[in-house]
Amino acid sequence: MNIVLLGAPGAGKGTQAAKLVEEFKMPHISTGDMLRAAVKAGTPLGKKAKTYMDAGELVPDDVIIGLVIDRLQEPDTDVGFILDGFPRTSAQAVALDAELGKLERPLDAALLVDVDPEVIIKRLTSRRMCKECGYIGSVADESCPKCGGEMYQRDDDNEATVRNRLEVYEKSTSPLIDYYRGSELLVSIDGDRNPDEVYADVKEALSL
Ligand code: AMP
């Protein structure tokens, strides 16, 4: 299955993607994770992206589109993929459609994880991630419950940056909901529940 995950930052896309990956062994293509890896490795891409990321702004389309198109050429995506955090602008959605058209691998669904913005602010400012395995937890996790690694707060999970990320989402990304509704790919899930309940709905909505 070829799936795009839509939803505001902090809606739970990464958590749901991790569950799908674990159960169905599909590759998880998270542009945020790819960019954070580039920042950590200090590559030219990482250096360019960091300024945008720290401010809660989007990395320019040309940079991110190239990155995703390259990733889609890799053979592990033949079985399907979960795109998380991409597309985030209309230009990215159009470029994705064009590339998947060329590859003759159209999208099967655009899954919207829908959560109220005020809930998101609380979630994101208390979110913590594992330095080792990327597990997404909360301030209550002293160490990673999955691998024992050290938990940290992402640079862009402070309240001012979170508010900006939500504004950017409303302006640039939320129009994609109508874009995918128009092509009859949109499936919407209430994300304001515990992750296992949300996941049960995700599977039902995708007929998995
Ligand atoms: P995320 O982990 O998806 O919340 O992404 C973290 C940050 O990476 C975002 O706030 C952006 O600065 C950048 N980013 C991730 N994906 C994209 C994308 N598709 N387009 C532009 N910027 C992105």
PDB file of C-alpha atoms and ligand atoms in Angstrom:
ATOM      1  CA  MET A   1       0.000   0.000   0.000  1.00  0.00           C
ATOM      2  CA  ASN A   2       1.157   3.505  -0.797  1.00  0.00           C
ATOM      3  CA  ILE A   3       0.038   5.854   1.947  1.00  0.00           C
ATOM      4  CA  VAL A   4       0.456   9.524   2.731  1.00  0.00           C
ATOM      5  CA  LEU A   5      -0.070  10.605   6.362  1.00  0.00           C
ATOM      6  CA  LEU A   6      -1.591  14.035   6.810  1.00  0.00           C
ATOM      7  CA  GLY A   7      -2.134  16.013   9.996  1.00  0.00           C
ATOM      8  CA  ALA A   8      -0.662  18.833  12.051  1.00  0.00           C
ATOM      9  CA  PRO A   9       2.728  18.413  13.701  1.00  0.00           C
ATOM     10  CA  GLY A  10       2.117  16.402  16.856  1.00  0.00           C
ATOM     11  CA  ALA A  11      -1.120  14.832  15.624  1.00  0.00           C
ATOM     12  CA  GLY A  12       0.448  11.397  16.054  1.00  0.00           C
ATOM     13  CA  LYS A  13       1.496  10.623  12.464  1.00  0.00           C
ATOM     14  CA  GLY A  14       4.891   9.292  13.531  1.00  0.00           C
ATOM     15  CA  THR A  15       3.366   7.096  16.241  1.00  0.00           C
ATOM     16  CA  GLN A  16       0.810   5.619  13.844  1.00  0.00           C
ATOM     17  CA  ALA A  17       3.449   5.148  11.146  1.00  0.00           C
ATOM     18  CA  ALA A  18       5.658   3.255  13.610  1.00  0.00           C
ATOM     19  CA  LYS A  19       2.768   0.885  14.395  1.00  0.00           C
ATOM     20  CA  LEU A  20       2.056   0.257  10.703  1.00  0.00           C
ATOM     21  CA  VAL A  21       5.748  -0.348  10.023  1.00  0.00           C
ATOM     22  CA  GLU A  22       6.030  -2.810  12.888  1.00  0.00           C
ATOM     23  CA  GLU A  23       2.958  -4.791  11.845  1.00  0.00           C
ATOM     24  CA  PHE A  24       3.166  -4.599   8.052  1.00  0.00           C
ATOM     25  CA  LYS A  25       6.923  -4.098   7.467  1.00  0.00           C
ATOM     26  CA  MET A  26       6.456  -1.200   5.077  1.00  0.00           C
ATOM     27  CA  PRO A  27       9.183   1.438   4.750  1.00  0.00           C
ATOM     28  CA  HIS A  28       8.498   4.596   6.742  1.00  0.00           C
ATOM     29  CA  ILE A  29       9.613   7.689   4.874  1.00  0.00           C
ATOM     30  CA  SER A  30       9.595  10.560   7.350  1.00  0.00           C
ATOM     31  CA  THR A  31      11.047  13.746   5.890  1.00  0.00           C
ATOM     32  CA  GLY A  32      11.446  15.180   9.413  1.00  0.00           C
ATOM     33  CA  ASP A  33      13.544  12.133  10.435  1.00  0.00           C
ATOM     34  CA  MET A  34      15.587  12.368   7.222  1.00  0.00           C
ATOM     35  CA  LEU A  35      16.296  16.046   7.855  1.00  0.00           C
ATOM     36  CA  ARG A  36      17.165  15.464  11.530  1.00  0.00           C
ATOM     37  CA  ALA A  37      19.612  12.738  10.446  1.00  0.00           C
ATOM     38  CA  ALA A  38      21.208  15.194   7.997  1.00  0.00           C
ATOM     39  CA  VAL A  39      21.455  17.851  10.740  1.00  0.00           C
ATOM     40  CA  LYS A  40      23.064  15.336  13.111  1.00  0.00           C
ATOM     41  CA  ALA A  41      25.556  14.236  10.441  1.00  0.00           C
ATOM     42  CA  GLY A  42      26.385  17.888   9.666  1.00  0.00           C
ATOM     43  CA  THR A  43      25.865  17.477   5.901  1.00  0.00           C
ATOM     44  CA  PRO A  44      25.378  20.556   3.670  1.00  0.00           C
ATOM     45  CA  LEU A  45      21.668  19.656   3.471  1.00  0.00           C
ATOM     46  CA  GLY A  46      21.494  19.415   7.266  1.00  0.00           C
ATOM     47  CA  LYS A  47      23.189  22.782   7.715  1.00  0.00           C
ATOM     48  CA  LYS A  48      20.758  24.416   5.295  1.00  0.00           C
ATOM     49  CA  ALA A  49      17.702  22.727   6.800  1.00  0.00           C
ATOM     50  CA  LYS A  50      18.519  23.457  10.455  1.00  0.00           C
ATOM     51  CA  THR A  51      17.779  27.189  10.255  1.00  0.00           C
ATOM     52  CA  TYR A  52      14.304  26.525   8.861  1.00  0.00           C
ATOM     53  CA  MET A  53      13.592  23.694  11.264  1.00  0.00           C
ATOM     54  CA  ASP A  54      14.629  25.639  14.371  1.00  0.00           C
ATOM     55  CA  ALA A  55      12.288  28.456  13.350  1.00  0.00           C
ATOM     56  CA  GLY A  56       9.421  26.062  12.643  1.00  0.00           C
ATOM     57  CA  GLU A  57       9.434  27.055   8.970  1.00  0.00           C
ATOM     58  CA  LEU A  58       9.305  24.704   6.000  1.00  0.00           C
ATOM     59  CA  VAL A  59      12.503  23.716   4.217  1.00  0.00           C
ATOM     60  CA  PRO A  60      12.277  24.931   0.577  1.00  0.00           C
ATOM     61  CA  ASP A  61      10.284  22.696  -1.773  1.00  0.00           C
ATOM     62  CA  ASP A  62      13.152  22.041  -4.217  1.00  0.00           C
ATOM     63  CA  VAL A  63      15.325  20.643  -1.410  1.00  0.00           C
ATOM     64  CA  ILE A  64      12.726  18.321   0.059  1.00  0.00           C
ATOM     65  CA  ILE A  65      11.142  17.154  -3.201  1.00  0.00           C
ATOM     66  CA  GLY A  66      14.525  15.938  -4.507  1.00  0.00           C
ATOM     67  CA  LEU A  67      15.141  14.074  -1.274  1.00  0.00           C
ATOM     68  CA  VAL A  68      11.816  12.211  -1.418  1.00  0.00           C
ATOM     69  CA  ILE A  69      12.057  11.434  -5.144  1.00  0.00           C
ATOM     70  CA  ASP A  70      15.486   9.861  -4.571  1.00  0.00           C
ATOM     71  CA  ARG A  71      14.142   7.830  -1.647  1.00  0.00           C
ATOM     72  CA  LEU A  72      11.232   6.504  -3.731  1.00  0.00           C
ATOM     73  CA  GLN A  73      13.709   5.002  -6.227  1.00  0.00           C
ATOM     74  CA  GLU A  74      15.000   2.620  -3.568  1.00  0.00           C
ATOM     75  CA  PRO A  75      13.804  -0.972  -4.045  1.00  0.00           C
ATOM     76  CA  ASP A  76      12.377  -1.394  -0.532  1.00  0.00           C
ATOM     77  CA  THR A  77       9.499   0.911  -1.565  1.00  0.00           C
ATOM     78  CA  ASP A  78       8.305  -1.673  -4.131  1.00  0.00           C
ATOM     79  CA  VAL A  79       6.123  -3.265  -1.431  1.00  0.00           C
ATOM     80  CA  GLY A  80       4.560   0.101  -0.612  1.00  0.00           C
ATOM     81  CA  PHE A  81       5.487   2.985   1.692  1.00  0.00           C
ATOM     82  CA  ILE A  82       4.221   5.321   4.363  1.00  0.00           C
ATOM     83  CA  LEU A  83       5.064   8.939   3.696  1.00  0.00           C
ATOM     84  CA  ASP A  84       5.053  10.923   6.936  1.00  0.00           C
ATOM     85  CA  GLY A  85       5.458  14.709   6.869  1.00  0.00           C
ATOM     86  CA  PHE A  86       5.441  14.887   3.077  1.00  0.00           C
ATOM     87  CA  PRO A  87       3.785  16.447   1.132  1.00  0.00           C
ATOM     88  CA  ARG A  88       3.404  19.648   3.135  1.00  0.00           C
ATOM     89  CA  THR A  89       2.696  22.107   0.290  1.00  0.00           C
ATOM     90  CA  SER A  90       0.677  21.971  -2.917  1.00  0.00           C
ATOM     91  CA  ALA A  91       3.900  22.003  -4.962  1.00  0.00           C
ATOM     92  CA  GLN A  92       5.099  18.925  -3.065  1.00  0.00           C
ATOM     93  CA  ALA A  93       1.766  17.128  -3.604  1.00  0.00           C
ATOM     94  CA  VAL A  94       1.856  17.837  -7.338  1.00  0.00           C
ATOM     95  CA  ALA A  95       5.501  16.691  -7.596  1.00  0.00           C
ATOM     96  CA  LEU A  96       4.650  13.509  -5.694  1.00  0.00           C
ATOM     97  CA  ASP A  97       1.727  12.722  -7.996  1.00  0.00           C
ATOM     98  CA  ALA A  98       3.942  13.246 -11.030  1.00  0.00           C
ATOM     99  CA  GLU A  99       6.679  10.980  -9.679  1.00  0.00           C
ATOM    100  CA  LEU A 100       4.284   8.217  -8.613  1.00  0.00           C
ATOM    101  CA  GLY A 101       2.642   8.468 -12.032  1.00  0.00           C
ATOM    102  CA  LYS A 102       6.049   7.888 -13.658  1.00  0.00           C
ATOM    103  CA  LEU A 103       6.730   4.958 -11.357  1.00  0.00           C
ATOM    104  CA  GLU A 104       3.199   3.600 -11.993  1.00  0.00           C
ATOM    105  CA  ARG A 105       2.634   3.348  -8.255  1.00  0.00           C
ATOM    106  CA  PRO A 106      -0.304   5.618  -7.416  1.00  0.00           C
ATOM    107  CA  LEU A 107      -1.322   6.463  -3.865  1.00  0.00           C
ATOM    108  CA  ASP A 108      -3.901   4.233  -2.214  1.00  0.00           C
ATOM    109  CA  ALA A 109      -4.857   6.605   0.587  1.00  0.00           C
ATOM    110  CA  ALA A 110      -4.180   9.936   2.258  1.00  0.00           C
ATOM    111  CA  LEU A 111      -4.815   9.352   5.937  1.00  0.00           C
ATOM    112  CA  LEU A 112      -5.607  12.448   7.994  1.00  0.00           C
ATOM    113  CA  VAL A 113      -4.918  12.169  11.729  1.00  0.00           C
ATOM    114  CA  ASP A 114      -7.140  14.943  13.026  1.00  0.00           C
ATOM    115  CA  VAL A 115      -6.407  16.640  16.390  1.00  0.00           C
ATOM    116  CA  ASP A 116      -7.449  19.976  17.920  1.00  0.00           C
ATOM    117  CA  PRO A 117      -4.594  22.590  17.921  1.00  0.00           C
ATOM    118  CA  GLU A 118      -4.776  23.253  21.697  1.00  0.00           C
ATOM    119  CA  VAL A 119      -4.306  19.524  22.362  1.00  0.00           C
ATOM    120  CA  ILE A 120      -1.331  19.598  20.009  1.00  0.00           C
ATOM    121  CA  ILE A 121       0.430  22.419  21.863  1.00  0.00           C
ATOM    122  CA  LYS A 122       0.225  20.453  25.125  1.00  0.00           C
ATOM    123  CA  ARG A 123       1.356  17.248  23.422  1.00  0.00           C
ATOM    124  CA  LEU A 124       4.320  18.736  21.604  1.00  0.00           C
ATOM    125  CA  THR A 125       5.759  20.746  24.465  1.00  0.00           C
ATOM    126  CA  SER A 126       5.764  17.600  26.626  1.00  0.00           C
ATOM    127  CA  ARG A 127       6.986  15.297  23.827  1.00  0.00           C
ATOM    128  CA  ARG A 128      10.374  13.601  24.170  1.00  0.00           C
ATOM    129  CA  MET A 129      12.211  11.391  21.651  1.00  0.00           C
ATOM    130  CA  CYS A 130      14.770   8.630  22.080  1.00  0.00           C
ATOM    131  CA  LYS A 131      18.254   9.579  20.862  1.00  0.00           C
ATOM    132  CA  GLU A 132      18.963   5.974  19.923  1.00  0.00           C
ATOM    133  CA  CYS A 133      15.847   4.528  18.261  1.00  0.00           C
ATOM    134  CA  GLY A 134      13.606   7.566  17.637  1.00  0.00           C
ATOM    135  CA  TYR A 135      10.833   6.280  19.932  1.00  0.00           C
ATOM    136  CA  ILE A 136       8.287   9.017  20.559  1.00  0.00           C
ATOM    137  CA  GLY A 137       7.399   9.351  24.247  1.00  0.00           C
ATOM    138  CA  SER A 138       6.688  12.072  26.771  1.00  0.00           C
ATOM    139  CA  VAL A 139       8.315  13.993  29.573  1.00  0.00           C
ATOM    140  CA  ALA A 140       7.201  11.156  31.890  1.00  0.00           C
ATOM    141  CA  ASP A 141       9.680   8.758  30.203  1.00  0.00           C
ATOM    142  CA  GLU A 142      12.990   9.079  32.035  1.00  0.00           C
ATOM    143  CA  SER A 143      14.622   6.705  29.560  1.00  0.00           C
ATOM    144  CA  CYS A 144      13.353   5.033  26.392  1.00  0.00           C
ATOM    145  CA  PRO A 145      10.810   2.314  27.290  1.00  0.00           C
ATOM    146  CA  LYS A 146      11.763   0.502  24.085  1.00  0.00           C
ATOM    147  CA  CYS A 147      15.568   0.437  24.083  1.00  0.00           C
ATOM    148  CA  GLY A 148      16.664   2.180  27.281  1.00  0.00           C
ATOM    149  CA  GLY A 149      18.226   5.064  25.293  1.00  0.00           C
ATOM    150  CA  GLU A 150      18.394   8.669  26.436  1.00  0.00           C
ATOM    151  CA  MET A 151      15.281  10.777  25.833  1.00  0.00           C
ATOM    152  CA  TYR A 152      15.592  14.372  24.574  1.00  0.00           C
ATOM    153  CA  GLN A 153      13.368  17.282  23.578  1.00  0.00           C
ATOM    154  CA  ARG A 154      13.494  18.280  19.911  1.00  0.00           C
ATOM    155  CA  ASP A 155      14.820  21.813  19.370  1.00  0.00           C
ATOM    156  CA  ASP A 156      11.559  22.743  17.637  1.00  0.00           C
ATOM    157  CA  ASP A 157       9.235  21.437  20.384  1.00  0.00           C
ATOM    158  CA  ASN A 158       9.299  24.650  22.460  1.00  0.00           C
ATOM    159  CA  GLU A 159       6.009  26.561  22.670  1.00  0.00           C
ATOM    160  CA  ALA A 160       6.928  29.533  20.414  1.00  0.00           C
ATOM    161  CA  THR A 161       8.179  27.271  17.623  1.00  0.00           C
ATOM    162  CA  VAL A 162       5.248  24.905  18.040  1.00  0.00           C
ATOM    163  CA  ARG A 163       2.804  27.810  17.557  1.00  0.00           C
ATOM    164  CA  ASN A 164       4.633  28.844  14.410  1.00  0.00           C
ATOM    165  CA  ARG A 165       4.634  25.275  13.099  1.00  0.00           C
ATOM    166  CA  LEU A 166       0.878  25.149  13.614  1.00  0.00           C
ATOM    167  CA  GLU A 167       0.435  28.423  11.719  1.00  0.00           C
ATOM    168  CA  VAL A 168       2.594  27.125   8.882  1.00  0.00           C
ATOM    169  CA  TYR A 169       0.518  23.942   8.877  1.00  0.00           C
ATOM    170  CA  GLU A 170      -2.769  25.871   8.645  1.00  0.00           C
ATOM    171  CA  LYS A 171      -1.496  28.046   5.820  1.00  0.00           C
ATOM    172  CA  SER A 172       0.580  25.694   3.681  1.00  0.00           C
ATOM    173  CA  THR A 173      -0.392  22.127   4.517  1.00  0.00           C
ATOM    174  CA  SER A 174      -4.071  22.040   5.509  1.00  0.00           C
ATOM    175  CA  PRO A 175      -5.169  22.889   1.914  1.00  0.00           C
ATOM    176  CA  LEU A 176      -3.888  19.421   0.998  1.00  0.00           C
ATOM    177  CA  ILE A 177      -6.859  17.940   2.845  1.00  0.00           C
ATOM    178  CA  ASP A 178      -9.121  19.288   0.099  1.00  0.00           C
ATOM    179  CA  TYR A 179      -6.603  18.284  -2.548  1.00  0.00           C
ATOM    180  CA  TYR A 180      -6.800  14.622  -1.507  1.00  0.00           C
ATOM    181  CA  ARG A 181     -10.522  14.795  -0.828  1.00  0.00           C
ATOM    182  CA  GLY A 182     -10.877  15.900  -4.451  1.00  0.00           C
ATOM    183  CA  SER A 183      -9.062  12.814  -5.687  1.00  0.00           C
ATOM    184  CA  GLU A 184     -11.130  10.604  -3.357  1.00  0.00           C
ATOM    185  CA  LEU A 185      -8.081   9.407  -1.430  1.00  0.00           C
ATOM    186  CA  LEU A 186      -8.831  11.142   1.859  1.00  0.00           C
ATOM    187  CA  VAL A 187      -9.564   9.067   4.949  1.00  0.00           C
ATOM    188  CA  SER A 188      -9.988  10.962   8.217  1.00  0.00           C
ATOM    189  CA  ILE A 189      -9.385   9.595  11.721  1.00  0.00           C
ATOM    190  CA  ASP A 190     -10.016  11.239  15.102  1.00  0.00           C
ATOM    191  CA  GLY A 191      -6.488  11.411  16.557  1.00  0.00           C
ATOM    192  CA  ASP A 192      -7.496  12.768  19.962  1.00  0.00           C
ATOM    193  CA  ARG A 193      -7.527   9.377  21.713  1.00  0.00           C
ATOM    194  CA  ASN A 194      -4.922   6.970  22.949  1.00  0.00           C
ATOM    195  CA  PRO A 195      -2.585   5.664  20.209  1.00  0.00           C
ATOM    196  CA  ASP A 196      -3.962   2.095  20.262  1.00  0.00           C
ATOM    197  CA  GLU A 197      -7.545   3.286  19.754  1.00  0.00           C
ATOM    198  CA  VAL A 198      -6.427   5.535  16.916  1.00  0.00           C
ATOM    199  CA  TYR A 199      -4.490   2.641  15.391  1.00  0.00           C
ATOM    200  CA  ALA A 200      -7.562   0.381  15.420  1.00  0.00           C
ATOM    201  CA  ASP A 201      -9.389   3.040  13.384  1.00  0.00           C
ATOM    202  CA  VAL A 202      -6.413   3.458  11.054  1.00  0.00           C
ATOM    203  CA  LYS A 203      -6.449  -0.234  10.188  1.00  0.00           C
ATOM    204  CA  GLU A 204     -10.188  -0.264   9.707  1.00  0.00           C
ATOM    205  CA  ALA A 205     -10.084   2.830   7.496  1.00  0.00           C
ATOM    206  CA  LEU A 206      -7.336   1.289   5.349  1.00  0.00           C
ATOM    207  CA  SER A 207      -9.042  -2.135   5.335  1.00  0.00           C
ATOM    208  CA  LEU A 208      -5.913  -3.737   6.801  1.00  0.00           C
TER     209      LEU A 208
HETATM  210  P1  AMP B   1       8.430  16.903  11.353  1.00  0.00           P
HETATM  211  O1  AMP B   1       9.317  15.955  12.064  1.00  0.00           O
HETATM  212  O2  AMP B   1       7.632  16.249  10.254  1.00  0.00           O
HETATM  213  O3  AMP B   1       7.557  17.700  12.294  1.00  0.00           O
HETATM  214  O4  AMP B   1       9.380  17.957  10.615  1.00  0.00           O
HETATM  215  C1  AMP B   1      10.272  18.801  11.349  1.00  0.00           C
HETATM  216  C2  AMP B   1      10.681  19.983  10.488  1.00  0.00           C
HETATM  217  O5  AMP B   1      11.368  19.508   9.312  1.00  0.00           O
HETATM  218  C3  AMP B   1       9.535  20.833   9.950  1.00  0.00           C
HETATM  219  O6  AMP B   1       9.086  21.810  10.883  1.00  0.00           O
HETATM  220  C4  AMP B   1      10.200  21.461   8.723  1.00  0.00           C
HETATM  221  O7  AMP B   1      11.089  22.499   9.087  1.00  0.00           O
HETATM  222  C5  AMP B   1      11.036  20.303   8.180  1.00  0.00           C
HETATM  223  N1  AMP B   1      10.265  19.471   7.221  1.00  0.00           N
HETATM  224  C6  AMP B   1       9.906  18.163   7.367  1.00  0.00           C
HETATM  225  N2  AMP B   1       9.215  17.728   6.304  1.00  0.00           N
HETATM  226  C7  AMP B   1       9.122  18.788   5.454  1.00  0.00           C
HETATM  227  C8  AMP B   1       8.500  18.989   4.180  1.00  0.00           C
HETATM  228  N3  AMP B   1       7.812  18.006   3.569  1.00  0.00           N
HETATM  229  N4  AMP B   1       8.622  20.218   3.614  1.00  0.00           N
HETATM  230  C9  AMP B   1       9.310  21.205   4.213  1.00  0.00           C
HETATM  231  N5  AMP B   1       9.890  21.095   5.409  1.00  0.00           N
HETATM  232  C10 AMP B   1       9.808  19.897   6.038  1.00  0.00           C
END
